[in-house]
Amino acid sequence: MAKPKQFVAFFSLTFVMLITVVLCEISTLKDQVRVGVILDLNSKVGRIAETYMSIAYSDFYDVNAHDHYRTRLALLTRNSTSDVVIAASEGNMLVPPPHVPMERNALDLMTNEEVHVIIGPQSSAQAKFVISLGEKSEVPIISFSATSPSLSPNENPFFIRTAHNDSFQVRAIADIVKAYGWREVIPIYENTEYGNGLITYLNDAFQEYNIRVPYRSVISLNSTEGEILQELKKLKQNRTTIFVVHMIAFLGSKLFTQANKAGMMSEGYAWIVTEGLSTLIDPIDPKVMDHSMQGVLGVRPYIPMSKKINNFKAKSKGSINGLNLFGLWAYDTVWAVAMAVEKAGAGIANSSFSKPNKSKLLASLGKSEMGQKLLRILLNTKFEGLSGKFHLFKGQLEPPAFEVFNVIGETERIIGYWTQEKGLIRDLLLNNNGKAMNPASMNELLKKPIWPGNTVEQPRKLRIGIPVKEGFTEFVNLECEKCPKPKFSGYSIEVFRAVVQVLEFPLPHEFVPYGENGKMNGSYNDLLHQITEQKFDAVVGDTTIVANRSTFVDFTLPYSESGVSMVVLVKNDEKKDFWIFLKPFSWDLWLTTGFAFIFLGFVVWVFEHRINIDFRGPRDYQVGTIFWFSFSTLVFAHRERVVNNWSRFVLIIWVFVVLILTQSYTASLTSMLTVRRLQPRFADLKEIRDRGYFIGYQKDTFVKELLTKQLKFDDRKLKAYSTEEEYHQALSNGTVAAIFDEIPYIKLFLRKANNCSKYMMIGPTYRTDGFGFAFPKGSPLVSYISQAILKVTEADNFSKIENTTIRGEANCEGQAATLSSESDSLSVYNFAGLFIIMGAASTSSLLIYTFNFIRLQWPLLNDIHPEGSRSFWSKIIYLIKNFNEKDLSAHPFRRCESRVLPAPPNPEGIEASPDTNNMQNHSTITNEETENVDRDEGEDVDEIRSPVHHALSMEAPNTSST
């Protein structure tokens, strides 16, 4: 009985073994698709990637996953040994380097193995060469680590990047720099295809935010530790302490080790590492992270945690230590290729390369028959991978977000995220489409990191120098010098604080006093030179913008009033000015007005003398009439009646001129009598200089240079003062004739202690640009601060800053009306138009009248005195004498003549009637009345009798006798 049982057991075991052999044989019947893999197995990244790819292969073809697939990948791995797979070229002949075995390069994989896909190579420099081979042979080249922007799938159709382009991260880095208010950054990068490819994009992002890159540090892969240390020491001498590092892990480890030795991983420094180092933090030596990278910030693509990652971590716990982003991308790459190969069909395994009959090796590269089809399938492959959703956009992956981490010890702490839609945010929520959501309750700020030096204080605070002043502390005042952090107040400080509040970015800063025990360590120029010596990053205070200072620092726009003037002692001449009634007009205007009065009287006399009895008489009477008539028009009190139209024309214009003059005089005199008349003791700068008086100025300011170089004052005549009290004593006791200072200081001095009644600001104002904040030459902060100053000064509440910091009891605004009383007098220039019009009208009328007079008298002159009988001057004298006679043909005299003419004589032999005798008697009486009137005027009767009168008087006796 035992034998049959043994036979059955033996038969069953044999059957099971047979089935196993058959199944194994069946499994070996899967189509094997050759895939080349090029890795640098001497690097940690290469070894990690190989491990992840091996796990990916096993997971994909697991019995419970894709065991039913008819295809299997045959991964043919080659070690690039850190060398770029390139070869010397002669014509079209490509020969691999002798130190790189044939079986380890891409050419071997394409020509001998006829692989359908190549995964790798690992570096961007290697990938650049392999991509060109893949394009010729139409073999897709897939890289999970060549992230340089210089390698573009758009320009290389057979290149697929199952990773992120490095250029995606530059905006995130720029936003971090902007968020912390840093305006200067120095990039440190390796001198390779990978390092150089990102810098252009990084500089463009910085330039868009007006972040200055004063220097770029390039480090070779072959640099020794000593060379790296020497470069870091050179960077340490620069004022910039913010660095962005872009390099591989091997070089990055050496860099941070030497930076720690150079003391650059201490308080005040900030380091940001790009995606290349951020994804390789784990491969870096833990000792380097623990000792040399404390406080470093990093940016890397965000990998959402998923059930698949948790399962992967649990399954591979013994084979990997933590997650590596490049490893995750390598894992997903194997899955993507396996899916694409299966979708391409079973015939892909049997497809071959078409090879032309060419003897040269490069020309003999065939073309893959399935390359085009496999490329299209790969570009459209989608699945949920370990690194997130695997979906190629334009031949490469696009990250949904970046995470910002902070290195603390041997770990990293996530302090925020960055998305294309929202920028920097504290927490991240993604919707089903992978887009960032931003709830209303989300605070869009990064969490507070730990900075180098194990401090929470943000590095790169602006060290701002503040002048320590003895006087005028209303502008800058050191309240607590012995405090751990000195406290400052004053107008300039409050303006700067208001400016910082309106900036679009934070501006961390600390105030550093320049001086001690209430005194500055030097002048304002010395303070500004602290910026060029890199002891201060800026100067905030009552610092005046002048040309010579702008040669070594940059100033913002001014925030205060500008100009330099002088303040002098006041003398009150209110009770001593007996001649104030003369002040409304200047002396030249008085003289011009007097001449105009006399000229007008003369012109009117000329027009009226021959026809108007009011303008005739003895000479002294006529001269008096000229003066009386002209000056009486000043108050419109003239009694003389003008009858000549020319006189009326001139008088109309003159009355208008007199009206303007009297009204102007009244207004000016009223102003002088109602305003307090405070006169400066010294009003002329030239007088002060010529007489050798002493001049005061504010100590340690640029005013001394203005007095000596521009105004030519003797240096020995200058006295320096610091406080308002010293100003008061020097002016009141006559030590100095005047004090020169900037207008804001003078106004403050006048306002304090009611000094408006004792002193006054006078003289010309010498141009300056007012107070401004100083920064290093070329600082990008200048434009931002200037824009903020405009916003602050144009705001409605800006006056509150001045009212709360600069206090004074007196209001000196009205003093400006009396600063230069002499210049308040009206001058000829103010009425030049009136005098020109009046003079032109009077002169032209006089010339026309004279011309008509000579024209009418000239024929009579020739009849009485034939040509040549008299000299020219004799004729002129005759014309003058004739002008003195009455013009009886004029209208006024014709009216008188019509009343005194006798009746026409009777014809000879005819006796006169009684009526005629009565008319003659009446004429005689009228004539006598006229003669009496003329006698009252003081003239002889004969002078006013016409030839008719003479004729009648001569013929009258004969008529009577007859």
mmCIF file of C-alpha atoms in Angstrom, residues 276-450:
data_model
loop_
_atom_site.group_PDB
_atom_site.id
_atom_site.type_symbol
_atom_site.label_atom_id
_atom_site.label_comp_id
_atom_site.label_asym_id
_atom_site.label_seq_id
_atom_site.Cartn_x
_atom_site.Cartn_y
_atom_site.Cartn_z
ATOM 1 C CA GLY A 276 19.364 71.414 -7.848
ATOM 2 C CA LEU A 277 20.671 71.397 -4.279
ATOM 3 C CA SER A 278 17.265 71.337 -2.619
ATOM 4 C CA THR A 279 16.387 67.996 -4.183
ATOM 5 C CA LEU A 280 19.791 66.665 -3.199
ATOM 6 C CA ILE A 281 19.807 67.664 0.454
ATOM 7 C CA ASP A 282 19.592 64.044 1.475
ATOM 8 C CA PRO A 283 22.631 62.912 -0.559
ATOM 9 C CA ILE A 284 24.698 65.673 1.054
ATOM 10 C CA ASP A 285 26.843 64.482 3.909
ATOM 11 C CA PRO A 286 24.744 64.792 7.115
ATOM 12 C CA LYS A 287 27.730 66.383 8.831
ATOM 13 C CA VAL A 288 27.675 69.174 6.250
ATOM 14 C CA MET A 289 23.977 69.802 6.826
ATOM 15 C CA ASP A 290 24.301 69.705 10.595
ATOM 16 C CA HIS A 291 27.297 72.013 10.856
ATOM 17 C CA SER A 292 27.552 74.092 7.694
ATOM 18 C CA MET A 293 24.028 74.607 6.343
ATOM 19 C CA GLN A 294 22.095 75.743 9.384
ATOM 20 C CA GLY A 295 19.537 78.409 8.480
ATOM 21 C CA VAL A 296 19.728 77.850 4.709
ATOM 22 C CA LEU A 297 16.532 78.410 2.746
ATOM 23 C CA GLY A 298 15.707 76.185 -0.192
ATOM 24 C CA VAL A 299 13.188 75.905 -3.008
ATOM 25 C CA ARG A 300 12.105 72.581 -4.465
ATOM 26 C CA PRO A 301 9.073 71.204 -6.302
ATOM 27 C CA TYR A 302 6.157 70.280 -4.115
ATOM 28 C CA ILE A 303 5.439 66.536 -3.968
ATOM 29 C CA PRO A 304 1.944 65.936 -2.600
ATOM 30 C CA MET A 305 1.763 63.126 -0.082
ATOM 31 C CA SER A 306 -0.370 60.250 -1.342
ATOM 32 C CA LYS A 307 -1.295 56.675 -0.477
ATOM 33 C CA LYS A 308 1.026 55.483 -3.206
ATOM 34 C CA ILE A 309 4.017 57.230 -1.631
ATOM 35 C CA ASN A 310 3.166 55.844 1.797
ATOM 36 C CA ASN A 311 2.993 52.317 0.353
ATOM 37 C CA PHE A 312 6.275 52.893 -1.449
ATOM 38 C CA LYS A 313 7.990 54.059 1.734
ATOM 39 C CA ALA A 314 6.686 51.045 3.656
ATOM 40 C CA LYS A 315 7.712 48.566 0.955
ATOM 41 C CA SER A 316 11.201 50.021 0.347
ATOM 42 C CA LYS A 317 12.064 50.853 3.914
ATOM 43 C CA GLY A 318 15.084 48.635 3.931
ATOM 44 C CA SER A 319 16.475 49.642 0.541
ATOM 45 C CA ILE A 320 16.228 53.468 0.639
ATOM 46 C CA ASN A 321 16.684 56.065 3.330
ATOM 47 C CA GLY A 322 14.057 58.775 2.898
ATOM 48 C CA LEU A 323 12.690 60.163 -0.349
ATOM 49 C CA ASN A 324 14.694 61.763 -3.090
ATOM 50 C CA LEU A 325 13.014 63.834 -5.798
ATOM 51 C CA PHE A 326 15.332 62.685 -8.567
ATOM 52 C CA GLY A 327 14.714 59.111 -7.431
ATOM 53 C CA LEU A 328 10.965 59.663 -7.607
ATOM 54 C CA TRP A 329 11.289 61.082 -11.116
ATOM 55 C CA ALA A 330 13.449 58.090 -12.112
ATOM 56 C CA TYR A 331 10.781 55.760 -10.706
ATOM 57 C CA ASP A 332 8.007 57.458 -12.693
ATOM 58 C CA THR A 333 10.159 57.482 -15.829
ATOM 59 C CA VAL A 334 10.457 53.681 -15.786
ATOM 60 C CA TRP A 335 6.696 53.389 -15.408
ATOM 61 C CA ALA A 336 6.049 55.832 -18.248
ATOM 62 C CA VAL A 337 8.402 53.941 -20.613
ATOM 63 C CA ALA A 338 6.887 50.582 -19.634
ATOM 64 C CA MET A 339 3.371 51.857 -20.339
ATOM 65 C CA ALA A 340 4.386 53.375 -23.662
ATOM 66 C CA VAL A 341 6.158 50.202 -24.789
ATOM 67 C CA GLU A 342 3.108 48.081 -23.986
ATOM 68 C CA LYS A 343 0.827 50.512 -25.787
ATOM 69 C CA ALA A 344 3.135 50.490 -28.842
ATOM 70 C CA GLY A 345 2.340 46.814 -29.382
ATOM 71 C CA ALA A 346 4.096 43.493 -29.314
ATOM 72 C CA GLY A 347 5.859 44.172 -32.578
ATOM 73 C CA ILE A 348 8.144 46.712 -30.988
ATOM 74 C CA ALA A 349 10.401 44.012 -29.649
ATOM 75 C CA ASN A 350 11.061 42.718 -33.137
ATOM 76 C CA SER A 351 11.557 46.141 -34.710
ATOM 77 C CA SER A 352 15.063 47.002 -35.811
ATOM 78 C CA PHE A 353 17.149 49.907 -37.029
ATOM 79 C CA SER A 354 17.385 50.723 -40.703
ATOM 80 C CA LYS A 355 21.079 51.169 -41.439
ATOM 81 C CA PRO A 356 22.479 52.782 -44.575
ATOM 82 C CA ASN A 357 25.564 51.301 -46.139
ATOM 83 C CA LYS A 358 28.046 53.854 -44.914
ATOM 84 C CA SER A 359 31.522 53.194 -43.687
ATOM 85 C CA LYS A 360 31.729 56.076 -41.269
ATOM 86 C CA LEU A 361 30.449 55.311 -37.814
ATOM 87 C CA LEU A 362 28.241 58.369 -37.263
ATOM 88 C CA ALA A 363 26.795 58.125 -40.726
ATOM 89 C CA SER A 364 26.126 54.440 -40.162
ATOM 90 C CA LEU A 365 23.742 55.215 -37.320
ATOM 91 C CA GLY A 366 20.434 53.753 -38.312
ATOM 92 C CA LYS A 367 16.979 55.037 -37.526
ATOM 93 C CA SER A 368 14.622 53.334 -35.167
ATOM 94 C CA GLU A 369 11.537 52.025 -36.930
ATOM 95 C CA MET A 370 9.373 52.546 -33.828
ATOM 96 C CA GLY A 371 10.996 55.798 -32.625
ATOM 97 C CA GLN A 372 8.367 58.179 -33.967
ATOM 98 C CA LYS A 373 5.461 56.083 -32.696
ATOM 99 C CA LEU A 374 7.017 55.529 -29.305
ATOM 100 C CA LEU A 375 7.738 59.270 -28.942
ATOM 101 C CA ARG A 376 4.086 60.184 -29.578
ATOM 102 C CA ILE A 377 2.889 57.615 -27.056
ATOM 103 C CA LEU A 378 5.302 58.859 -24.399
ATOM 104 C CA LEU A 379 4.234 62.497 -24.831
ATOM 105 C CA ASN A 380 0.583 61.486 -24.291
ATOM 106 C CA THR A 381 1.148 59.148 -21.366
ATOM 107 C CA LYS A 382 -0.686 60.101 -18.164
ATOM 108 C CA PHE A 383 -0.849 58.375 -14.810
ATOM 109 C CA GLU A 384 -0.618 59.020 -11.093
ATOM 110 C CA GLY A 385 3.037 58.609 -10.196
ATOM 111 C CA LEU A 386 5.052 58.852 -7.012
ATOM 112 C CA SER A 387 6.003 62.490 -7.766
ATOM 113 C CA GLY A 388 2.388 63.427 -8.491
ATOM 114 C CA LYS A 389 0.437 63.523 -11.705
ATOM 115 C CA PHE A 390 2.616 62.438 -14.616
ATOM 116 C CA HIS A 391 1.562 64.671 -17.481
ATOM 117 C CA LEU A 392 4.019 66.115 -19.975
ATOM 118 C CA PHE A 393 3.440 69.677 -21.164
ATOM 119 C CA LYS A 394 5.536 70.612 -24.170
ATOM 120 C CA GLY A 395 7.782 67.644 -23.520
ATOM 121 C CA GLN A 396 8.445 68.236 -19.820
ATOM 122 C CA LEU A 397 6.825 68.163 -16.407
ATOM 123 C CA GLU A 398 5.399 71.288 -14.812
ATOM 124 C CA PRO A 399 5.326 71.554 -11.009
ATOM 125 C CA PRO A 400 1.995 72.448 -9.387
ATOM 126 C CA ALA A 401 3.843 74.386 -6.688
ATOM 127 C CA PHE A 402 7.176 74.843 -4.941
ATOM 128 C CA GLU A 403 7.800 74.397 -1.271
ATOM 129 C CA VAL A 404 10.114 76.677 0.693
ATOM 130 C CA PHE A 405 12.067 74.921 3.423
ATOM 131 C CA ASN A 406 14.503 75.894 6.131
ATOM 132 C CA VAL A 407 17.449 73.659 7.060
ATOM 133 C CA ILE A 408 17.466 72.971 10.800
ATOM 134 C CA GLY A 409 19.901 70.350 12.014
ATOM 135 C CA GLU A 410 19.819 67.362 9.687
ATOM 136 C CA THR A 411 16.223 67.988 8.658
ATOM 137 C CA GLU A 412 14.230 70.589 6.782
ATOM 138 C CA ARG A 413 11.218 72.530 8.009
ATOM 139 C CA ILE A 414 8.645 73.664 5.468
ATOM 140 C CA ILE A 415 7.953 77.379 6.044
ATOM 141 C CA GLY A 416 5.731 78.071 3.044
ATOM 142 C CA TYR A 417 4.856 77.449 -0.559
ATOM 143 C CA TRP A 418 4.902 79.240 -3.879
ATOM 144 C CA THR A 419 2.434 78.879 -6.732
ATOM 145 C CA GLN A 420 2.149 80.580 -10.070
ATOM 146 C CA GLU A 421 -1.319 81.850 -9.215
ATOM 147 C CA LYS A 422 -0.852 82.954 -5.594
ATOM 148 C CA GLY A 423 2.853 83.566 -5.127
ATOM 149 C CA LEU A 424 4.224 82.974 -1.633
ATOM 150 C CA ILE A 425 1.733 81.499 0.845
ATOM 151 C CA ARG A 426 2.021 79.953 4.289
ATOM 152 C CA ASP A 427 -0.125 76.874 3.616
ATOM 153 C CA LEU A 428 -1.068 75.118 0.427
ATOM 154 C CA LEU A 429 -4.329 73.582 -0.694
ATOM 155 C CA LEU A 430 -4.754 72.160 -4.181
ATOM 156 C CA ASN A 431 -7.991 71.514 -6.011
ATOM 157 C CA ASN A 432 -8.712 68.515 -8.226
ATOM 158 C CA ASN A 433 -6.971 70.183 -11.166
ATOM 159 C CA GLY A 434 -3.791 70.708 -9.203
ATOM 160 C CA LYS A 435 -4.350 74.471 -8.861
ATOM 161 C CA ALA A 436 -3.651 76.302 -5.624
ATOM 162 C CA MET A 437 -6.625 77.422 -3.579
ATOM 163 C CA ASN A 438 -6.413 80.422 -1.309
ATOM 164 C CA PRO A 439 -9.123 80.550 1.363
ATOM 165 C CA ALA A 440 -9.952 83.927 2.857
ATOM 166 C CA SER A 441 -8.515 82.851 6.203
ATOM 167 C CA MET A 442 -5.143 81.964 4.720
ATOM 168 C CA ASN A 443 -2.281 84.224 5.745
ATOM 169 C CA GLU A 444 -0.061 84.872 2.729
ATOM 170 C CA LEU A 445 3.184 85.027 4.645
ATOM 171 C CA LEU A 446 6.047 82.626 5.141
ATOM 172 C CA LYS A 447 6.538 81.134 8.547
ATOM 173 C CA LYS A 448 9.396 82.604 10.522
ATOM 174 C CA PRO A 449 12.611 80.722 9.730
ATOM 175 C CA ILE A 450 15.744 80.124 11.774
#
